[in-house]
PDB file of C-alpha atoms in Angstrom:
ATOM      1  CA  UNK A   1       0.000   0.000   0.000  1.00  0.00           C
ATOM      2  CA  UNK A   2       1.300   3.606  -0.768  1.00  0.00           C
ATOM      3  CA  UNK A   3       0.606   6.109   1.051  1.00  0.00           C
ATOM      4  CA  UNK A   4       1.939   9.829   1.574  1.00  0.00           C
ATOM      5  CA  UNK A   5       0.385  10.777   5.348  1.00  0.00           C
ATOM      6  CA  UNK A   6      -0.626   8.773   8.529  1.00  0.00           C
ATOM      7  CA  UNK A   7      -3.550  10.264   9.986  1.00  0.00           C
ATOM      8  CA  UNK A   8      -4.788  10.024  13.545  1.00  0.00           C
ATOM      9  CA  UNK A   9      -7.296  11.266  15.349  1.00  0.00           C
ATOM     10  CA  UNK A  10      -6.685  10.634  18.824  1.00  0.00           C
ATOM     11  CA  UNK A  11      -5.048   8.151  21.766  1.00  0.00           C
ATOM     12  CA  UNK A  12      -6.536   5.644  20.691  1.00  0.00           C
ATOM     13  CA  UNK A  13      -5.324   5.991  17.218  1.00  0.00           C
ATOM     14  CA  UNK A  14      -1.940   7.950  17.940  1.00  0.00           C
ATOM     15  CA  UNK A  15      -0.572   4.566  18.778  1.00  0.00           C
ATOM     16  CA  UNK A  16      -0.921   2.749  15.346  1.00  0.00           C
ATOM     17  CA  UNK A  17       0.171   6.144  13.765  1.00  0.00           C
ATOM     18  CA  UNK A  18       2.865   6.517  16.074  1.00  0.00           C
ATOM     19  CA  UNK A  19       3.780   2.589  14.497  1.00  0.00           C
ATOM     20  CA  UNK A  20       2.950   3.343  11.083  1.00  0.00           C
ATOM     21  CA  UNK A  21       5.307   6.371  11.174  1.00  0.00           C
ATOM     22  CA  UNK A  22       8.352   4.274  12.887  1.00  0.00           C
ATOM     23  CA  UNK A  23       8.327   1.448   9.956  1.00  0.00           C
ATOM     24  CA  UNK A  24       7.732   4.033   6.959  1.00  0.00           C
ATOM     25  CA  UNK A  25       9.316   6.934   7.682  1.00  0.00           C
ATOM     26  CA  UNK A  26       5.426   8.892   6.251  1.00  0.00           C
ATOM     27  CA  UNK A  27       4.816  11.844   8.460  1.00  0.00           C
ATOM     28  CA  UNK A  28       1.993  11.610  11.151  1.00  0.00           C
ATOM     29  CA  UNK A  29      -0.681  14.524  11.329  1.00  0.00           C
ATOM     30  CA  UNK A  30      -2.763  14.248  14.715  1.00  0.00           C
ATOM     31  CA  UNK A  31      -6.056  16.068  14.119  1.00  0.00           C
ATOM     32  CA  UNK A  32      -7.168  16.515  17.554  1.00  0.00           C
ATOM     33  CA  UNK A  33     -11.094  16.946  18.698  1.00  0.00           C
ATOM     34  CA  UNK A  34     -10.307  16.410  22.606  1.00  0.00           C
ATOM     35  CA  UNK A  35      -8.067  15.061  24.713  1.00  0.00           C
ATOM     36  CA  UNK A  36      -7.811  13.368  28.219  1.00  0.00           C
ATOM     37  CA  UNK A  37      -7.535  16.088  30.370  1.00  0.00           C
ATOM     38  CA  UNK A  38     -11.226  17.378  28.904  1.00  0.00           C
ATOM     39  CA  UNK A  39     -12.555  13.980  30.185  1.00  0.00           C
ATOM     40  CA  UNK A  40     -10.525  13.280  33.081  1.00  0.00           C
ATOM     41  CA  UNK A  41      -9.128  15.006  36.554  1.00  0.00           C
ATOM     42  CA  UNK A  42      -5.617  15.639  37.212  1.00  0.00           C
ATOM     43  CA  UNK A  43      -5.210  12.198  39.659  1.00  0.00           C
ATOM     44  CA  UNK A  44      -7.565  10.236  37.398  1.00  0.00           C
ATOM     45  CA  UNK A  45      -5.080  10.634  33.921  1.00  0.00           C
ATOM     46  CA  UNK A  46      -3.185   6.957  33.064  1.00  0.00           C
ATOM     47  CA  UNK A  47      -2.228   5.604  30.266  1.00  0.00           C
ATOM     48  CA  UNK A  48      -4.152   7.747  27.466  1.00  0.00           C
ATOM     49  CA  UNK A  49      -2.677  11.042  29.024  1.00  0.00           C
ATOM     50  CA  UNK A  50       0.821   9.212  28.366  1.00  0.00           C
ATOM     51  CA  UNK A  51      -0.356   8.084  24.997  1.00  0.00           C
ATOM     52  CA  UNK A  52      -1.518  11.564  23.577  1.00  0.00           C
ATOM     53  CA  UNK A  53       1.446  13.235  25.507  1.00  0.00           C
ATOM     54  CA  UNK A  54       3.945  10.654  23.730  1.00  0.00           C
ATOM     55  CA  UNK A  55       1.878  11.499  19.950  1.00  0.00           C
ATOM     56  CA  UNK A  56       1.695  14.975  20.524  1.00  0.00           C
ATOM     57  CA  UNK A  57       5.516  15.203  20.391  1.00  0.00           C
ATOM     58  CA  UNK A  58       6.163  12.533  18.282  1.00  0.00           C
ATOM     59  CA  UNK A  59       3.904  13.909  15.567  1.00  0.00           C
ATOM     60  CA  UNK A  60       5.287  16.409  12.558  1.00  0.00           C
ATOM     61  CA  UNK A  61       2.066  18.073  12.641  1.00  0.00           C
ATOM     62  CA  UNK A  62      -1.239  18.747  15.003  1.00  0.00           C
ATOM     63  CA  UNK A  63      -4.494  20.181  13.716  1.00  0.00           C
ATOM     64  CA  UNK A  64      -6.705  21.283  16.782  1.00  0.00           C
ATOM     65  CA  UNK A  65     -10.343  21.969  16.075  1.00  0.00           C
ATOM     66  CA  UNK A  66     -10.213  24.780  18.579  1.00  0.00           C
ATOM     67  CA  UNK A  67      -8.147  27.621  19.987  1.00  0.00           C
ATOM     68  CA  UNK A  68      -8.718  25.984  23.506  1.00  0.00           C
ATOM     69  CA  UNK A  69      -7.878  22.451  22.946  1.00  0.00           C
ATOM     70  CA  UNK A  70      -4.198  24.049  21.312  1.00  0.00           C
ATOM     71  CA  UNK A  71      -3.992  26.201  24.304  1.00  0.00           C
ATOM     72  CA  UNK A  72      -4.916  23.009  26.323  1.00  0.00           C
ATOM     73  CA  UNK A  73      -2.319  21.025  24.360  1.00  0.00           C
ATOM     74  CA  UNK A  74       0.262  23.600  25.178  1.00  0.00           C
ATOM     75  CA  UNK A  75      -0.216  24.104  29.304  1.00  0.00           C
ATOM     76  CA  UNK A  76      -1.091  20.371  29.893  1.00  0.00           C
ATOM     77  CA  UNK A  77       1.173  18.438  26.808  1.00  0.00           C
ATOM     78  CA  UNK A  78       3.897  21.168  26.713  1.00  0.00           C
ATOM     79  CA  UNK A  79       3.998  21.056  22.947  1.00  0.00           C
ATOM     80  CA  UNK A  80       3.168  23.852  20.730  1.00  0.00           C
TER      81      UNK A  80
END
């Protein structure tokens, strides 16, 4: 299969993009509609705040459907 992108949408994808993008070298885009610390409180975030924490800088590019969830990305993720 050829392909030019890897697109993923959230933790739950991020981590077959995050696989795609080791073995082919294709870019990964993260288009991100909400994240774990919308659903979740500080002491209650595991293994998807890890997850989308690990995509978010692993990814060469993140498309946010809001100005608050990239302002969330930035003071919770530390990514820009």
């Amino acid at each position: 299969i050829d392909f030019d992108v890897i697109h993923a949408h959230d933790w739950m994808t991020a981590v077959a993009g995050m696989e795609l993008k080791a073995r082919s070298g294709k870019p990964l885009v993260l288009h991100i509609h909400s994240l774990e610390t919308d659903r979740a409180e500080t002491y209650q975030r595991g293994e998807a705040f890890t997850i989308e924490k690990n995509a978010l800088h692993y990814a060469d590019k993140v498309i946010t459907v809001s100005d608050f969830t990239a302002t969330t990305i930035e003071k919770f993720y530390g990514e820009k």
